[in-house]
PDB file of C-alpha atoms and ligand atoms in Angstrom:
ATOM      1  CA  VAL A1328     -21.955   2.600 -14.745  1.00  0.00           C
ATOM      2  CA  PRO A1329     -18.992   2.356 -17.137  1.00  0.00           C
ATOM      3  CA  ASP A1330     -16.910  -0.811 -16.890  1.00  0.00           C
ATOM      4  CA  PRO A1331     -13.461   0.076 -15.430  1.00  0.00           C
ATOM      5  CA  ARG A1332     -11.802  -2.592 -17.611  1.00  0.00           C
ATOM      6  CA  GLU A1333     -13.159  -0.951 -20.727  1.00  0.00           C
ATOM      7  CA  LEU A1334     -11.921   2.401 -19.442  1.00  0.00           C
ATOM      8  CA  LEU A1335      -8.491   0.829 -18.887  1.00  0.00           C
ATOM      9  CA  ASP A1336      -8.408  -0.476 -22.474  1.00  0.00           C
ATOM     10  CA  LEU A1337      -9.182   2.979 -23.795  1.00  0.00           C
ATOM     11  CA  ALA A1338      -6.631   4.598 -21.454  1.00  0.00           C
ATOM     12  CA  LEU A1339      -4.045   2.112 -22.756  1.00  0.00           C
ATOM     13  CA  GLU A1340      -4.782   2.906 -26.375  1.00  0.00           C
ATOM     14  CA  ALA A1341      -4.549   6.648 -25.681  1.00  0.00           C
ATOM     15  CA  ALA A1342      -1.344   6.353 -23.628  1.00  0.00           C
ATOM     16  CA  ARG A1343       0.348   4.141 -26.241  1.00  0.00           C
ATOM     17  CA  LYS A1344      -0.518   6.442 -29.137  1.00  0.00           C
ATOM     18  CA  GLY A1345       0.467   9.535 -27.147  1.00  0.00           C
ATOM     19  CA  GLY A1346       3.670   7.865 -25.954  1.00  0.00           C
ATOM     20  CA  ALA A1347       4.692   6.857 -29.466  1.00  0.00           C
ATOM     21  CA  LEU A1348       4.152  10.399 -30.731  1.00  0.00           C
ATOM     22  CA  ALA A1349       6.144  11.945 -27.889  1.00  0.00           C
ATOM     23  CA  ALA A1350       8.950   9.364 -28.305  1.00  0.00           C
ATOM     24  CA  ARG A1351       9.315  10.221 -32.004  1.00  0.00           C
ATOM     25  CA  GLY A1352       9.489  13.917 -31.090  1.00  0.00           C
ATOM     26  CA  GLN A1353      12.153  13.385 -28.429  1.00  0.00           C
ATOM     27  CA  HIS A1354      14.851  12.584 -31.003  1.00  0.00           C
ATOM     28  CA  GLY A1355      14.436  15.990 -32.621  1.00  0.00           C
ATOM     29  CA  ILE A1356      15.110  17.875 -29.404  1.00  0.00           C
ATOM     30  CA  SER A1357      18.687  18.645 -28.456  1.00  0.00           C
ATOM     31  CA  VAL A1358      19.409  20.414 -25.194  1.00  0.00           C
ATOM     32  CA  LEU A1359      21.953  22.630 -27.002  1.00  0.00           C
ATOM     33  CA  ASP A1360      19.477  23.649 -29.705  1.00  0.00           C
ATOM     34  CA  VAL A1361      16.773  24.626 -27.303  1.00  0.00           C
ATOM     35  CA  LYS A1362      18.857  26.517 -24.756  1.00  0.00           C
ATOM     36  CA  SER A1363      17.205  29.807 -25.656  1.00  0.00           C
ATOM     37  CA  SER A1364      13.675  28.528 -25.114  1.00  0.00           C
ATOM     38  CA  PRO A1365      13.654  24.979 -23.784  1.00  0.00           C
ATOM     39  CA  THR A1366      10.192  25.276 -22.314  1.00  0.00           C
ATOM     40  CA  ASP A1367       8.604  26.252 -25.635  1.00  0.00           C
ATOM     41  CA  VAL A1368       9.866  23.217 -27.498  1.00  0.00           C
ATOM     42  CA  VAL A1369       8.848  20.860 -24.754  1.00  0.00           C
ATOM     43  CA  THR A1370       5.489  22.549 -24.334  1.00  0.00           C
ATOM     44  CA  GLU A1371       4.862  22.055 -28.045  1.00  0.00           C
ATOM     45  CA  MET A1372       5.411  18.287 -27.713  1.00  0.00           C
ATOM     46  CA  ASP A1373       3.353  18.241 -24.510  1.00  0.00           C
ATOM     47  CA  ARG A1374       0.482  19.942 -26.307  1.00  0.00           C
ATOM     48  CA  ALA A1375       0.587  17.727 -29.392  1.00  0.00           C
ATOM     49  CA  THR A1376       0.690  14.611 -27.206  1.00  0.00           C
ATOM     50  CA  GLU A1377      -2.186  15.766 -25.021  1.00  0.00           C
ATOM     51  CA  GLU A1378      -4.242  16.576 -28.104  1.00  0.00           C
ATOM     52  CA  MET A1379      -3.637  13.097 -29.509  1.00  0.00           C
ATOM     53  CA  ILE A1380      -4.708  11.552 -26.184  1.00  0.00           C
ATOM     54  CA  ARG A1381      -7.839  13.724 -26.051  1.00  0.00           C
ATOM     55  CA  ASP A1382      -8.731  12.702 -29.598  1.00  0.00           C
ATOM     56  CA  VAL A1383      -8.502   8.992 -28.783  1.00  0.00           C
ATOM     57  CA  LEU A1384     -10.502   9.336 -25.548  1.00  0.00           C
ATOM     58  CA  LEU A1385     -13.186  11.718 -26.760  1.00  0.00           C
ATOM     59  CA  SER A1386     -13.807  10.083 -30.125  1.00  0.00           C
ATOM     60  CA  ALA A1387     -14.659   6.887 -28.229  1.00  0.00           C
ATOM     61  CA  ARG A1388     -16.465   8.642 -25.342  1.00  0.00           C
ATOM     62  CA  PRO A1389     -17.529  12.145 -26.413  1.00  0.00           C
ATOM     63  CA  ASP A1390     -19.502  12.914 -23.233  1.00  0.00           C
ATOM     64  CA  ASP A1391     -16.597  12.495 -20.794  1.00  0.00           C
ATOM     65  CA  ALA A1392     -14.738  15.287 -19.007  1.00  0.00           C
ATOM     66  CA  ILE A1393     -10.968  15.739 -19.194  1.00  0.00           C
ATOM     67  CA  LEU A1394      -8.421  17.352 -16.912  1.00  0.00           C
ATOM     68  CA  GLY A1395      -5.056  17.699 -18.645  1.00  0.00           C
ATOM     69  CA  GLU A1396      -1.784  19.331 -17.596  1.00  0.00           C
ATOM     70  CA  GLU A1397      -1.627  21.400 -20.772  1.00  0.00           C
ATOM     71  CA  GLY A1398      -5.211  21.852 -21.901  1.00  0.00           C
ATOM     72  CA  GLY A1399      -6.798  22.563 -18.527  1.00  0.00           C
ATOM     73  CA  ALA A1400     -10.287  21.310 -17.732  1.00  0.00           C
ATOM     74  CA  ALA A1401     -13.142  20.419 -20.101  1.00  0.00           C
ATOM     75  CA  GLN A1402     -16.613  19.674 -18.784  1.00  0.00           C
ATOM     76  CA  GLY A1403     -18.510  16.509 -19.672  1.00  0.00           C
ATOM     77  CA  ARG A1404     -21.982  15.083 -19.207  1.00  0.00           C
ATOM     78  CA  SER A1405     -21.045  11.524 -18.187  1.00  0.00           C
ATOM     79  CA  GLN A1406     -19.820  10.157 -14.827  1.00  0.00           C
ATOM     80  CA  VAL A1407     -16.313   9.780 -16.249  1.00  0.00           C
ATOM     81  CA  ARG A1408     -13.422  12.218 -16.060  1.00  0.00           C
ATOM     82  CA  TRP A1409     -10.010  11.531 -17.585  1.00  0.00           C
ATOM     83  CA  VAL A1410      -6.915  12.913 -15.859  1.00  0.00           C
ATOM     84  CA  VAL A1411      -3.984  13.183 -18.247  1.00  0.00           C
ATOM     85  CA  ASP A1412      -0.305  14.133 -18.064  1.00  0.00           C
ATOM     86  CA  PRO A1413       1.062  13.888 -21.624  1.00  0.00           C
ATOM     87  CA  ILE A1414       4.729  14.016 -20.577  1.00  0.00           C
ATOM     88  CA  ASP A1415       5.537  13.568 -16.885  1.00  0.00           C
ATOM     89  CA  GLY A1416       9.262  14.024 -16.437  1.00  0.00           C
ATOM     90  CA  THR A1417       9.704  16.944 -18.779  1.00  0.00           C
ATOM     91  CA  VAL A1418      13.306  17.621 -17.810  1.00  0.00           C
ATOM     92  CA  ASN A1419      14.296  13.989 -18.499  1.00  0.00           C
ATOM     93  CA  TYR A1420      12.480  14.244 -21.821  1.00  0.00           C
ATOM     94  CA  LEU A1421      14.385  17.393 -22.727  1.00  0.00           C
ATOM     95  CA  TYR A1422      17.748  15.830 -21.890  1.00  0.00           C
ATOM     96  CA  GLY A1423      17.133  12.729 -23.999  1.00  0.00           C
ATOM     97  CA  ARG A1424      16.745  10.531 -20.913  1.00  0.00           C
ATOM     98  CA  ALA A1425      14.410   7.564 -20.753  1.00  0.00           C
ATOM     99  CA  GLU A1426      12.524   8.232 -17.516  1.00  0.00           C
ATOM    100  CA  TRP A1427       9.452  10.091 -18.706  1.00  0.00           C
ATOM    101  CA  ALA A1428       5.912   8.805 -18.915  1.00  0.00           C
ATOM    102  CA  VAL A1429       2.438   9.339 -20.250  1.00  0.00           C
ATOM    103  CA  SER A1430      -0.089   9.139 -17.427  1.00  0.00           C
ATOM    104  CA  VAL A1431      -3.797   8.506 -18.059  1.00  0.00           C
ATOM    105  CA  ALA A1432      -6.313   7.927 -15.249  1.00  0.00           C
ATOM    106  CA  ALA A1433     -10.074   7.350 -15.466  1.00  0.00           C
ATOM    107  CA  GLU A1434     -12.282   8.625 -12.651  1.00  0.00           C
ATOM    108  CA  VAL A1435     -15.896   7.562 -12.151  1.00  0.00           C
ATOM    109  CA  ASP A1436     -17.838   9.963  -9.921  1.00  0.00           C
ATOM    110  CA  GLY A1437     -14.564  11.441  -8.693  1.00  0.00           C
ATOM    111  CA  GLU A1438     -12.777   8.178  -7.821  1.00  0.00           C
ATOM    112  CA  VAL A1439      -9.893   6.838  -9.933  1.00  0.00           C
ATOM    113  CA  VAL A1440     -10.915   3.348 -11.107  1.00  0.00           C
ATOM    114  CA  ALA A1441      -8.338   2.664 -13.845  1.00  0.00           C
ATOM    115  CA  GLY A1442      -4.890   4.000 -14.643  1.00  0.00           C
ATOM    116  CA  VAL A1443      -1.987   3.621 -17.055  1.00  0.00           C
ATOM    117  CA  VAL A1444       1.584   4.870 -16.750  1.00  0.00           C
ATOM    118  CA  GLU A1445       3.291   4.262 -20.085  1.00  0.00           C
ATOM    119  CA  VAL A1446       7.095   4.603 -20.246  1.00  0.00           C
ATOM    120  CA  PRO A1447       7.733   4.390 -23.992  1.00  0.00           C
ATOM    121  CA  VAL A1448      11.549   4.480 -24.112  1.00  0.00           C
ATOM    122  CA  LEU A1449      11.885   1.725 -21.505  1.00  0.00           C
ATOM    123  CA  GLY A1450       9.029  -0.304 -23.006  1.00  0.00           C
ATOM    124  CA  ARG A1451       7.213  -0.444 -19.668  1.00  0.00           C
ATOM    125  CA  THR A1452       3.462  -0.213 -19.249  1.00  0.00           C
ATOM    126  CA  TYR A1453       2.081  -0.058 -15.702  1.00  0.00           C
ATOM    127  CA  THR A1454      -1.667  -0.614 -15.311  1.00  0.00           C
ATOM    128  CA  ALA A1455      -4.291  -1.035 -12.634  1.00  0.00           C
ATOM    129  CA  VAL A1456      -8.048  -1.385 -12.280  1.00  0.00           C
ATOM    130  CA  ARG A1457      -9.380  -0.689  -8.772  1.00  0.00           C
ATOM    131  CA  GLY A1458      -9.682  -3.927  -6.814  1.00  0.00           C
ATOM    132  CA  GLU A1459      -7.836  -6.007  -9.428  1.00  0.00           C
ATOM    133  CA  GLY A1460      -4.140  -5.549  -8.616  1.00  0.00           C
ATOM    134  CA  ALA A1461      -1.286  -3.775 -10.389  1.00  0.00           C
ATOM    135  CA  TYR A1462       0.642  -4.949 -13.457  1.00  0.00           C
ATOM    136  CA  ARG A1463       3.815  -4.165 -15.387  1.00  0.00           C
ATOM    137  CA  ASN A1464       3.643  -5.346 -18.984  1.00  0.00           C
ATOM    138  CA  GLY A1465       0.850  -7.683 -17.940  1.00  0.00           C
ATOM    139  CA  GLU A1466       2.766  -9.283 -15.045  1.00  0.00           C
ATOM    140  CA  PRO A1467       1.505  -8.694 -11.490  1.00  0.00           C
ATOM    141  CA  ILE A1468       3.682  -6.445  -9.320  1.00  0.00           C
ATOM    142  CA  SER A1469       3.721  -5.734  -5.601  1.00  0.00           C
ATOM    143  CA  VAL A1470       5.456  -3.430  -3.154  1.00  0.00           C
ATOM    144  CA  ALA A1471       8.654  -4.435  -1.358  1.00  0.00           C
ATOM    145  CA  ASP A1472       8.329  -5.926   2.132  1.00  0.00           C
ATOM    146  CA  PRO A1473       8.220  -3.133   4.699  1.00  0.00           C
ATOM    147  CA  VAL A1474      11.631  -2.194   6.117  1.00  0.00           C
ATOM    148  CA  ASP A1475      12.748   0.012   8.941  1.00  0.00           C
ATOM    149  CA  LEU A1476      12.822   3.696   8.000  1.00  0.00           C
ATOM    150  CA  SER A1477      16.607   3.602   8.481  1.00  0.00           C
ATOM    151  CA  MET A1478      16.831   0.956   5.715  1.00  0.00           C
ATOM    152  CA  ALA A1479      14.413   2.633   3.294  1.00  0.00           C
ATOM    153  CA  LEU A1480      15.298   3.775  -0.210  1.00  0.00           C
ATOM    154  CA  VAL A1481      13.017   6.777  -0.660  1.00  0.00           C
ATOM    155  CA  ALA A1482      12.086   8.503  -3.913  1.00  0.00           C
ATOM    156  CA  THR A1483      11.109  12.150  -4.000  1.00  0.00           C
ATOM    157  CA  GLY A1484      10.963  15.123  -6.347  1.00  0.00           C
ATOM    158  CA  PHE A1485      11.173  18.880  -6.279  1.00  0.00           C
ATOM    159  CA  GLY A1486       9.026  21.683  -7.636  1.00  0.00           C
ATOM    160  CA  TYR A1487      10.232  24.357 -10.016  1.00  0.00           C
ATOM    161  CA  ALA A1488       9.912  27.474  -7.812  1.00  0.00           C
ATOM    162  CA  ALA A1489      12.937  28.566  -5.740  1.00  0.00           C
ATOM    163  CA  GLU A1490      10.948  29.177  -2.526  1.00  0.00           C
ATOM    164  CA  ARG A1491       9.373  25.722  -2.696  1.00  0.00           C
ATOM    165  CA  ARG A1492      12.802  24.179  -3.276  1.00  0.00           C
ATOM    166  CA  ARG A1493      14.305  25.889  -0.233  1.00  0.00           C
ATOM    167  CA  LYS A1494      11.661  24.216   1.918  1.00  0.00           C
ATOM    168  CA  GLN A1495      12.068  20.876   0.148  1.00  0.00           C
ATOM    169  CA  ALA A1496      15.837  21.021   0.705  1.00  0.00           C
ATOM    170  CA  GLN A1497      15.294  21.574   4.445  1.00  0.00           C
ATOM    171  CA  VAL A1498      13.000  18.561   4.674  1.00  0.00           C
ATOM    172  CA  LEU A1499      15.452  16.493   2.656  1.00  0.00           C
ATOM    173  CA  GLY A1500      18.308  17.601   4.920  1.00  0.00           C
ATOM    174  CA  ALA A1501      16.473  16.305   7.974  1.00  0.00           C
ATOM    175  CA  LEU A1502      15.324  13.072   6.310  1.00  0.00           C
ATOM    176  CA  LEU A1503      18.510  11.980   4.536  1.00  0.00           C
ATOM    177  CA  PRO A1504      20.530  11.089   7.679  1.00  0.00           C
ATOM    178  CA  LYS A1505      17.640   8.870   8.835  1.00  0.00           C
ATOM    179  CA  ILE A1506      17.167   6.657   5.749  1.00  0.00           C
ATOM    180  CA  ARG A1507      19.200   4.405   3.464  1.00  0.00           C
ATOM    181  CA  ASP A1508      19.247   6.851   0.548  1.00  0.00           C
ATOM    182  CA  ILE A1509      17.249   9.128  -1.737  1.00  0.00           C
ATOM    183  CA  ARG A1510      16.356   8.719  -5.432  1.00  0.00           C
ATOM    184  CA  ARG A1511      15.241  11.664  -7.560  1.00  0.00           C
ATOM    185  CA  GLY A1512      13.954  10.001 -10.698  1.00  0.00           C
ATOM    186  CA  GLY A1513      12.351  13.017 -12.346  1.00  0.00           C
ATOM    187  CA  SER A1514       8.810  11.726 -12.892  1.00  0.00           C
ATOM    188  CA  ALA A1515       6.254  11.503 -10.113  1.00  0.00           C
ATOM    189  CA  ALA A1516       4.184   9.011 -12.135  1.00  0.00           C
ATOM    190  CA  ILE A1517       7.175   6.669 -12.515  1.00  0.00           C
ATOM    191  CA  ASP A1518       8.192   7.174  -8.867  1.00  0.00           C
ATOM    192  CA  LEU A1519       4.802   5.820  -7.800  1.00  0.00           C
ATOM    193  CA  CYS A1520       5.263   2.827 -10.114  1.00  0.00           C
ATOM    194  CA  THR A1521       8.687   2.131  -8.596  1.00  0.00           C
ATOM    195  CA  VAL A1522       6.981   1.935  -5.184  1.00  0.00           C
ATOM    196  CA  ALA A1523       4.456  -0.425  -6.774  1.00  0.00           C
ATOM    197  CA  GLU A1524       7.149  -2.758  -8.162  1.00  0.00           C
ATOM    198  CA  GLY A1525       9.356  -2.519  -5.064  1.00  0.00           C
ATOM    199  CA  SER A1526      12.375  -0.915  -6.742  1.00  0.00           C
ATOM    200  CA  VAL A1527      12.185   1.785  -4.069  1.00  0.00           C
ATOM    201  CA  ASN A1528      10.598   1.440  -0.634  1.00  0.00           C
ATOM    202  CA  ALA A1529       8.669   4.694  -0.541  1.00  0.00           C
ATOM    203  CA  TYR A1530       7.943   8.003  -2.255  1.00  0.00           C
ATOM    204  CA  TYR A1531       6.873  11.394  -0.977  1.00  0.00           C
ATOM    205  CA  GLU A1532       6.583  14.763  -2.621  1.00  0.00           C
ATOM    206  CA  GLN A1533       5.233  18.196  -1.839  1.00  0.00           C
ATOM    207  CA  GLY A1534       3.361  20.046  -4.568  1.00  0.00           C
ATOM    208  CA  VAL A1535       2.421  17.385  -7.131  1.00  0.00           C
ATOM    209  CA  HIS A1536      -0.779  17.707  -9.148  1.00  0.00           C
ATOM    210  CA  PRO A1537      -3.584  15.209  -9.834  1.00  0.00           C
ATOM    211  CA  TRP A1538      -2.367  14.624 -13.387  1.00  0.00           C
ATOM    212  CA  ASP A1539       1.076  13.620 -12.023  1.00  0.00           C
ATOM    213  CA  TRP A1540      -0.319  11.061  -9.565  1.00  0.00           C
ATOM    214  CA  GLY A1541      -3.833  10.069 -10.726  1.00  0.00           C
ATOM    215  CA  ALA A1542      -2.792   6.837 -12.418  1.00  0.00           C
ATOM    216  CA  GLY A1543       0.385   6.144 -10.401  1.00  0.00           C
ATOM    217  CA  ALA A1544      -1.395   6.405  -7.035  1.00  0.00           C
ATOM    218  CA  LEU A1545      -3.926   3.732  -8.044  1.00  0.00           C
ATOM    219  CA  ILE A1546      -1.121   1.492  -9.365  1.00  0.00           C
ATOM    220  CA  ALA A1547       0.819   1.884  -6.075  1.00  0.00           C
ATOM    221  CA  GLU A1548      -2.312   1.210  -3.997  1.00  0.00           C
ATOM    222  CA  GLU A1549      -3.230  -1.849  -6.018  1.00  0.00           C
ATOM    223  CA  ALA A1550       0.327  -3.132  -5.528  1.00  0.00           C
ATOM    224  CA  GLY A1551      -0.131  -2.898  -1.757  1.00  0.00           C
ATOM    225  CA  ALA A1552       1.011   0.616  -0.868  1.00  0.00           C
ATOM    226  CA  ARG A1553      -0.775   3.065   1.349  1.00  0.00           C
ATOM    227  CA  VAL A1554      -1.105   6.359  -0.551  1.00  0.00           C
ATOM    228  CA  ALA A1555      -2.238   9.502   1.265  1.00  0.00           C
ATOM    229  CA  GLY A1556      -1.519  13.070   2.284  1.00  0.00           C
ATOM    230  CA  LEU A1557      -0.521  14.017   5.836  1.00  0.00           C
ATOM    231  CA  ARG A1558      -2.727  13.873   8.949  1.00  0.00           C
ATOM    232  CA  GLY A1559      -5.402  11.586   7.499  1.00  0.00           C
ATOM    233  CA  THR A1560      -6.002  13.528   4.282  1.00  0.00           C
ATOM    234  CA  PRO A1561      -6.273  11.891   0.860  1.00  0.00           C
ATOM    235  CA  PRO A1562      -3.378  12.561  -1.550  1.00  0.00           C
ATOM    236  CA  ASN A1563      -3.342  16.264  -2.284  1.00  0.00           C
ATOM    237  CA  ASN A1564      -1.375  19.097  -3.773  1.00  0.00           C
ATOM    238  CA  ALA A1565       0.390  19.828  -0.467  1.00  0.00           C
ATOM    239  CA  MET A1566       1.752  16.288   0.084  1.00  0.00           C
ATOM    240  CA  LEU A1567       1.654  12.804  -1.350  1.00  0.00           C
ATOM    241  CA  VAL A1568       3.184   9.832   0.512  1.00  0.00           C
ATOM    242  CA  ALA A1569       3.253   6.264  -0.812  1.00  0.00           C
ATOM    243  CA  ALA A1570       4.717   3.316   1.075  1.00  0.00           C
ATOM    244  CA  PRO A1571       3.796  -0.169   2.266  1.00  0.00           C
ATOM    245  CA  PRO A1572       1.922  -0.225   5.608  1.00  0.00           C
ATOM    246  CA  GLY A1573       4.545  -0.462   8.347  1.00  0.00           C
ATOM    247  CA  LEU A1574       6.865   1.955   6.583  1.00  0.00           C
ATOM    248  CA  PHE A1575       4.181   4.498   5.711  1.00  0.00           C
ATOM    249  CA  GLU A1576       3.554   5.428   9.357  1.00  0.00           C
ATOM    250  CA  PRO A1577       7.098   6.326  10.483  1.00  0.00           C
ATOM    251  CA  LEU A1578       7.741   8.203   7.220  1.00  0.00           C
ATOM    252  CA  HIS A1579       4.406  10.006   7.556  1.00  0.00           C
ATOM    253  CA  ASP A1580       5.105  10.947  11.183  1.00  0.00           C
ATOM    254  CA  LEU A1581       8.554  12.281  10.361  1.00  0.00           C
ATOM    255  CA  LEU A1582       7.137  14.373   7.490  1.00  0.00           C
ATOM    256  CA  VAL A1583       4.457  15.730   9.856  1.00  0.00           C
ATOM    257  CA  SER A1584       7.091  16.671  12.437  1.00  0.00           C
ATOM    258  CA  LEU A1585       9.014  18.516   9.696  1.00  0.00           C
ATOM    259  CA  GLU A1586       5.807  20.227   8.472  1.00  0.00           C
ATOM    260  CA  ALA A1587       6.791  18.998   5.038  1.00  0.00           C
ATOM    261  CA  ASP A1588       3.434  19.989   3.543  1.00  0.00           C
ATOM    262  CA  ARG A1589       3.745  23.646   4.512  1.00  0.00           C
ATOM    263  CA  ASP A1590       5.652  26.266   2.644  1.00  0.00           C
ATOM    264  CA  ALA A1591       8.373  27.998   4.629  1.00  0.00           C
TER     265      ALA A1591
HETATM  266  C1  LIG B2389       7.224  16.968 -12.638  1.00  0.00           C
HETATM  267  C2  LIG B2389       7.793  15.595 -12.362  1.00  0.00           C
HETATM  268  C3  LIG B2389       8.808  15.664 -11.251  1.00  0.00           C
HETATM  269  C4  LIG B2389       8.225  16.247  -9.995  1.00  0.00           C
HETATM  270  C5  LIG B2389       7.614  17.612 -10.272  1.00  0.00           C
HETATM  271  C6  LIG B2389       6.599  17.526 -11.402  1.00  0.00           C
HETATM  272  P1  LIG B2389       6.458  17.481 -15.170  1.00  0.00           P
HETATM  273  O1  LIG B2389       6.215  16.894 -13.651  1.00  0.00           O
HETATM  274  O2  LIG B2389       6.775  14.690 -12.019  1.00  0.00           O
HETATM  275  O3  LIG B2389       9.309  14.393 -10.906  1.00  0.00           O
HETATM  276  O4  LIG B2389       9.248  16.355  -9.029  1.00  0.00           O
HETATM  277  O5  LIG B2389       6.976  18.039  -9.081  1.00  0.00           O
HETATM  278  O6  LIG B2389       6.101  18.819 -11.683  1.00  0.00           O
HETATM  279  O7  LIG B2389       6.651  18.968 -14.985  1.00  0.00           O
HETATM  280  O8  LIG B2389       7.678  16.817 -15.689  1.00  0.00           O
HETATM  281  O9  LIG B2389       5.204  17.108 -15.872  1.00  0.00           O
END
């Protein structure tokens, strides 16, 4: 069985190289220049970054599988699958903002055992190996003490499709009067790390993909959060909730009562 610490080292190398490439590319993009086709320019950087990450991972471990946001799925013959988001927080990236991340997770037999969320512009590297705690730039981090839902600062995000957003706005409308406030950071991977370091109390989002949360979910869990979908399911495409035990339950129950994982 592959050693999760060795997988973490490789994930780190890949995320750092990918992050440096994407950070150099960010300076060349101006929102004004790319108004006609913003997605193309960003997709180009996404692709180049994902390719760089694939190169690093597969030249060291050619038999592994990879699931990437841009490149789709590639089969492997080993027990290991890498789950990669080259640029999570694309809109922040496009606008020259700092809150975007490279996310690299390593699964062994379907379970995430190591993960890195690299935030190049802020110089922050979040890491975790299953069972060994969560770290930011090598220093241990942990979730904030649980608070009452009414005192919770809650991060969330929104999808790109209008229908999905209508539903998300309804859920937000019902939640907002019941909590301290909302943060919309723009990167699901970073949102999960903010739960892990306690700079928000909780995070939930409908419609995020495994490459957005693979690494961040492990980091949040290792920092003491409960991370799951609704009604006893593991994190999934329909809903992801992350919060310390004690806060998780009331937030979860409210989201269930709002049917926050169902489209309108
Ligand atoms: C998006 C970000 C955003 C979240 C969206 C994701 P992308 O990923 O994580 O915070 O709200 O649901 O799609 O498109 O920037 O890789």
